[in-house]
GROMACS .gro file of C-alpha atoms in nm:
model
  242
    1MET     CA    1  11.971  12.660  10.796
    2ALA     CA    2  12.294  12.873  10.644
    3ARG     CA    3  12.091  13.248  10.543
    4ARG     CA    4  11.996  13.243  10.191
    5SER     CA    5  12.214  13.492   9.841
    6PRO     CA    6  11.990  13.732   9.742
    7HIS     CA    7  12.118  13.512   9.389
    8ARG     CA    8  11.971  13.165   9.614
    9LEU     CA    9  11.620  13.360   9.612
   10VAL     CA   10  11.574  13.502   9.330
   11GLY     CA   11  11.586  13.209   9.223
   12VAL     CA   12  11.346  13.021   9.409
   13LEU     CA   13  11.135  13.316   9.373
   14ALA     CA   14  11.109  13.269   8.962
   15ALA     CA   15  11.080  12.907   9.048
   16VAL     CA   16  10.770  12.952   9.202
   17THR     CA   17  10.662  13.189   8.914
   18VAL     CA   18  10.697  12.995   8.623
   19ALA     CA   19  10.531  12.701   8.871
   20PHE     CA   20  10.255  12.848   8.928
   21THR     CA   21  10.242  12.978   8.540
   22LEU     CA   22  10.241  12.620   8.410
   23PHE     CA   23   9.926  12.528   8.652
   24SER     CA   24   9.762  12.837   8.557
   25PRO     CA   25   9.423  12.728   8.425
   26SER     CA   26   9.465  13.086   8.248
   27SER     CA   27   9.607  13.107   7.837
   28PRO     CA   28   9.925  13.230   7.920
   29ALA     CA   29  10.020  13.509   7.696
   30GLY     CA   30  10.096  13.552   7.322
   31ALA     CA   31   9.870  13.254   7.332
   32ALA     CA   32   9.684  13.400   7.010
   33GLU     CA   33   9.942  13.333   6.815
   34THR     CA   34   9.986  12.924   6.887
   35SER     CA   35   9.877  12.687   6.727
   36ALA     CA   36   9.514  12.567   6.819
   37PRO     CA   37   9.728  12.218   6.970
   38ALA     CA   38   9.996  12.365   7.153
   39ARG     CA   39   9.695  12.646   7.292
   40ALA     CA   40   9.476  12.260   7.418
   41ALA     CA   41   9.834  12.087   7.485
   42ALA     CA   42   9.847  12.425   7.769
   43VAL     CA   43   9.577  12.477   7.928
   44ARG     CA   44   9.454  12.057   7.984
   45PRO     CA   45   9.454  12.077   8.287
   46LEU     CA   46   9.725  11.802   8.564
   47SER     CA   47   9.501  11.411   8.590
   48THR     CA   48   9.442  11.485   8.973
   49SER     CA   49   9.173  11.191   9.032
   50THR     CA   50   9.489  10.977   9.232
   51PRO     CA   51   9.521  10.912   9.578
   52VAL     CA   52   9.782  11.098   9.696
   53VAL     CA   53   9.916  10.871  10.053
   54PHE     CA   54  10.222  11.132  10.202
   55VAL     CA   55  10.409  10.915  10.413
   56HIS     CA   56  10.652  11.083  10.673
   57GLY     CA   57  11.092  11.004  10.774
   58TYR     CA   58  11.199  10.912  11.120
   59THR     CA   59  11.038  11.093  11.360
   60GLY     CA   60  10.771  11.233  11.163
   61SER     CA   61  10.430  11.258  11.178
   62ALA     CA   62  10.077  11.401  10.903
   63SER     CA   63  10.187  11.716  11.023
   64ASN     CA   64  10.483  11.701  10.782
   65TRP     CA   65  10.304  11.740  10.463
   66THR     CA   66  10.099  12.017  10.507
   67THR     CA   67  10.222  12.195  10.275
   68ALA     CA   68  10.317  11.957  10.000
   69MET     CA   69   9.873  11.861  10.046
   70SER     CA   70   9.788  12.259  10.012
   71VAL     CA   71  10.091  12.234   9.710
   72PHE     CA   72   9.866  11.990   9.583
   73ARG     CA   73   9.441  12.134   9.677
   74LEU     CA   74   9.684  12.460   9.414
   75ASN     CA   75   9.658  12.191   9.161
   76GLY     CA   76   9.351  12.037   9.151
   77TRP     CA   77   9.337  11.737   9.412
   78SER     CA   78   9.064  11.723   9.662
   79SER     CA   79   9.097  11.739  10.003
   80ALA     CA   80   8.927  11.364   9.991
   81ASN     CA   81   9.184  11.240   9.787
   82LEU     CA   82   9.511  11.323   9.999
   83PHE     CA   83   9.549  11.087  10.354
   84ALA     CA   84   9.837  11.027  10.588
   85TYR     CA   85  10.006  10.735  10.668
   86GLU     CA   86  10.085  10.746  11.032
   87TYR     CA   87  10.344  10.491  11.150
   88ASP     CA   88  10.576  10.391  11.489
   89SER     CA   89  10.944  10.583  11.387
   90TYR     CA   90  11.125  10.374  11.748
   91GLY     CA   91  10.948   9.960  11.622
   92ASN     CA   92  10.994   9.789  11.282
   93ASN     CA   93  10.951   9.849  10.899
   94ILE     CA   94  10.853   9.521  10.799
   95THR     CA   95  10.499   9.592  11.079
   96ASN     CA   96  10.517   9.965  10.962
   97ALA     CA   97  10.567   9.893  10.590
   98GLN     CA   98  10.244   9.591  10.669
   99GLY     CA   99  10.081   9.867  10.809
  100LEU     CA  100  10.094  10.122  10.510
  101ALA     CA  101   9.917   9.832  10.297
  102ALA     CA  102   9.634   9.761  10.502
  103PHE     CA  103   9.651  10.171  10.439
  104VAL     CA  104   9.657  10.123  10.145
  105ASP     CA  105   9.385   9.840  10.115
  106GLY     CA  106   9.135  10.080  10.314
  107VAL     CA  107   9.227  10.395  10.028
  108LYS     CA  108   9.154  10.207   9.707
  109SER     CA  109   8.758  10.124   9.912
  110ARG     CA  110   8.743  10.427  10.107
  111THR     CA  111   8.764  10.592   9.735
  112GLY     CA  112   8.664  10.357   9.445
  113ALA     CA  113   9.000  10.355   9.271
  114SER     CA  114   9.215  10.063   9.177
  115LYS     CA  115   9.566  10.235   9.220
  116VAL     CA  116   9.713  10.519   9.469
  117ALA     CA  117  10.016  10.758   9.451
  118ILE     CA  118  10.268  10.752   9.709
  119VAL     CA  119  10.505  10.998   9.864
  120ASN     CA  120  10.751  10.955  10.064
  121HIS     CA  121  11.015  11.150  10.274
  122SER     CA  122  11.353  11.032  10.480
  123MET     CA  123  11.305  10.648  10.647
  124GLY     CA  124  10.919  10.651  10.489
  125GLY     CA  125  11.130  10.534  10.172
  126LEU     CA  126  11.284  10.205  10.354
  127VAL     CA  127  10.843  10.151  10.438
  128SER     CA  128  10.717  10.263  10.084
  129GLN     CA  129  10.978  10.084   9.952
  130TYR     CA  130  10.938   9.702  10.137
  131TYR     CA  131  10.563   9.743  10.057
  132LEU     CA  132  10.588   9.791   9.638
  133LYS     CA  133  10.855   9.571   9.596
  134VAL     CA  134  10.867   9.224   9.939
  135LEU     CA  135  10.464   9.307  10.010
  136GLY     CA  136  10.385   9.333   9.636
  137GLY     CA  137  10.252   9.673   9.705
  138ASN     CA  138  10.304   9.771   9.350
  139THR     CA  139  10.069   9.641   9.194
  140SER     CA  140   9.847   9.880   9.374
  141VAL     CA  141  10.076  10.204   9.308
  142SER     CA  142  10.079  10.394   9.028
  143HIS     CA  143  10.396  10.662   9.118
  144LEU     CA  144  10.651  10.640   9.396
  145ALA     CA  145  10.816  11.021   9.452
  146SER     CA  146  11.084  10.946   9.692
  147ILE     CA  147  11.236  11.268   9.898
  148ALA     CA  148  11.538  11.262   9.975
  149GLY     CA  149  11.409  10.853  10.074
  150ALA     CA  150  11.679  10.669  10.316
  151ASN     CA  151  11.635  10.375   9.985
  152HIS     CA  152  11.963  10.292  10.023
  153GLY     CA  153  12.047  10.398  10.424
  154THR     CA  154  12.220  10.623  10.549
  155THR     CA  155  12.480  10.677  10.781
  156ALA     CA  156  12.375  10.903  11.049
  157ALA     CA  157  12.109  10.631  11.196
  158GLY     CA  158  12.444  10.533  11.364
  159ALA     CA  159  12.293  10.756  11.621
  160CYS     CA  160  11.984  10.534  11.738
  161LEU     CA  161  12.064  10.211  11.650
  162ILE     CA  162  11.917  10.088  11.985
  163TYR     CA  163  11.565  10.122  11.817
  164THR     CA  164  11.530   9.900  11.546
  165THR     CA  165  11.389  10.085  11.288
  166CYS     CA  166  11.702  10.266  11.271
  167GLN     CA  167  11.910   9.918  11.261
  168GLN     CA  168  11.702   9.817  10.929
  169MET     CA  169  11.828  10.191  10.768
  170TYR     CA  170  12.183  10.156  10.891
  171PRO     CA  171  12.368  10.064  10.513
  172GLY     CA  172  12.487   9.774  10.461
  173SER     CA  173  12.173   9.648  10.693
  174SER     CA  174  11.965   9.303  10.613
  175PHE     CA  175  11.660   9.474  10.556
  176ILE     CA  176  11.791   9.721  10.268
  177ALA     CA  177  11.980   9.447  10.108
  178GLN     CA  178  11.708   9.290  10.059
  179ILE     CA  179  11.466   9.615   9.939
  180THR     CA  180  11.822   9.644   9.641
  181SER     CA  181  11.872   9.316   9.556
  182GLY     CA  182  11.726   9.246   9.148
  183ASP     CA  183  11.506   9.553   9.062
  184GLU     CA  184  11.526   9.879   9.253
  185THR     CA  185  11.188   9.938   9.067
  186PRO     CA  186  10.956   9.706   9.047
  187GLY     CA  187  10.570   9.679   8.828
  188ASP     CA  188  10.440   9.914   8.604
  189THR     CA  189  10.504  10.179   8.896
  190LYS     CA  190  10.615  10.490   8.862
  191TYR     CA  191  10.901  10.629   8.988
  192ALA     CA  192  11.085  10.968   9.032
  193THR     CA  193  11.336  11.064   9.315
  194TRP     CA  194  11.485  11.389   9.487
  195TYR     CA  195  11.779  11.437   9.597
  196SER     CA  196  12.019  11.695   9.668
  197ALA     CA  197  12.400  11.714   9.812
  198CYS     CA  198  12.319  11.996  10.112
  199ASP     CA  199  12.091  11.697  10.249
  200GLY     CA  200  12.290  11.730  10.507
  201VAL     CA  201  12.059  11.346  10.704
  202ILE     CA  202  12.165  11.124  10.404
  203LEU     CA  203  12.450  10.995  10.414
  204PRO     CA  204  12.547  10.968  10.178
  205TYR     CA  205  12.344  11.210   9.970
  206THR     CA  206  12.286  10.975   9.666
  207SER     CA  207  12.142  10.671   9.855
  208THR     CA  208  11.803  10.828   9.748
  209ARG     CA  209  11.863  10.750   9.356
  210LEU     CA  210  11.652  10.445   9.264
  211SER     CA  211  11.794  10.257   8.962
  212GLY     CA  212  11.533  10.283   8.767
  213ALA     CA  213  11.379  10.591   8.850
  214THR     CA  214  11.434  10.944   8.670
  215ASN     CA  215  11.616  11.063   8.938
  216ASN     CA  216  11.640  11.457   9.029
  217ASN     CA  217  11.913  11.630   9.107
  218VAL     CA  218  11.808  11.916   9.357
  219LEU     CA  219  12.073  12.233   9.400
  220CYS     CA  220  12.054  12.292   9.731
  221GLN     CA  221  11.824  12.166   9.976
  222THR     CA  222  11.815  12.068  10.377
  223HIS     CA  223  11.561  11.750  10.464
  224ILE     CA  224  11.350  11.859  10.704
  225GLY     CA  225  11.303  12.204  10.430
  226TYR     CA  226  11.270  11.948  10.140
  227LEU     CA  227  10.891  11.947  10.317
  228ALA     CA  228  10.779  12.337  10.301
  229ASP     CA  229  10.979  12.349   9.894
  230THR     CA  230  10.687  12.421   9.691
  231VAL     CA  231  10.893  12.459   9.367
  232VAL     CA  232  11.009  12.060   9.493
  233LEU     CA  233  10.649  11.990   9.529
  234GLY     CA  234  10.542  12.186   9.274
  235GLN     CA  235  10.706  11.897   9.085
  236VAL     CA  236  10.558  11.599   9.274
  237ALA     CA  237  10.284  11.672   9.178
  238ARG     CA  238  10.373  11.696   8.812
  239PHE     CA  239  10.477  11.388   8.808
  240ILE     CA  240  10.192  11.188   9.003
  241ALA     CA  241   9.980  11.400   8.743
  242SER     CA  242  10.172  11.263   8.387
   0.00000   0.00000   0.00000
């Protein structure tokens, strides 16, 4: 990975400072000069009762979400409401989506929640989209956050076409056609994506975007770098708390 410039590091540090300021329960400097309603809004805690299910990408695992879970805990989530779904990267994404459906049902039963939020990365986008759109999972999902999701496929999958999952992830596959035809963001679920021209794995990088979603163009972040990007992960937490 290329060394970040001093200006880039300053920008990241500034963004992190802003993020922690936004999430701080204490009143900001000068709050005494604002109106009472403004002060109340500034200190209102995030809505963090929704269980979150994290879905990793190709060859990933639950360990990919260590930083993300830390960020969510810092922003008010209980560890008891944070879950990571693991699946077979070399199998079939239809089977993986069916497994996600069962996993979500288990989380709902365990927590008593009527809906969960899903945060996915890379090929996890395909698993999640199939679950929400084809299997009707949108009725059980309040928010869907796709971080560098391969939602419209990636030509990088051409390097592993011996596996069904990679065949499904290649642009133009029947699997991609099924999850992108018609409404890409079905139901009452809130959808958001994060994508970057510096991704390097999702090709083209705009593949992550979903019609009908809030699509966030990140200035420059690598595909794996997102998993440790506390600024983006903080944005994801705020989105799910909205």
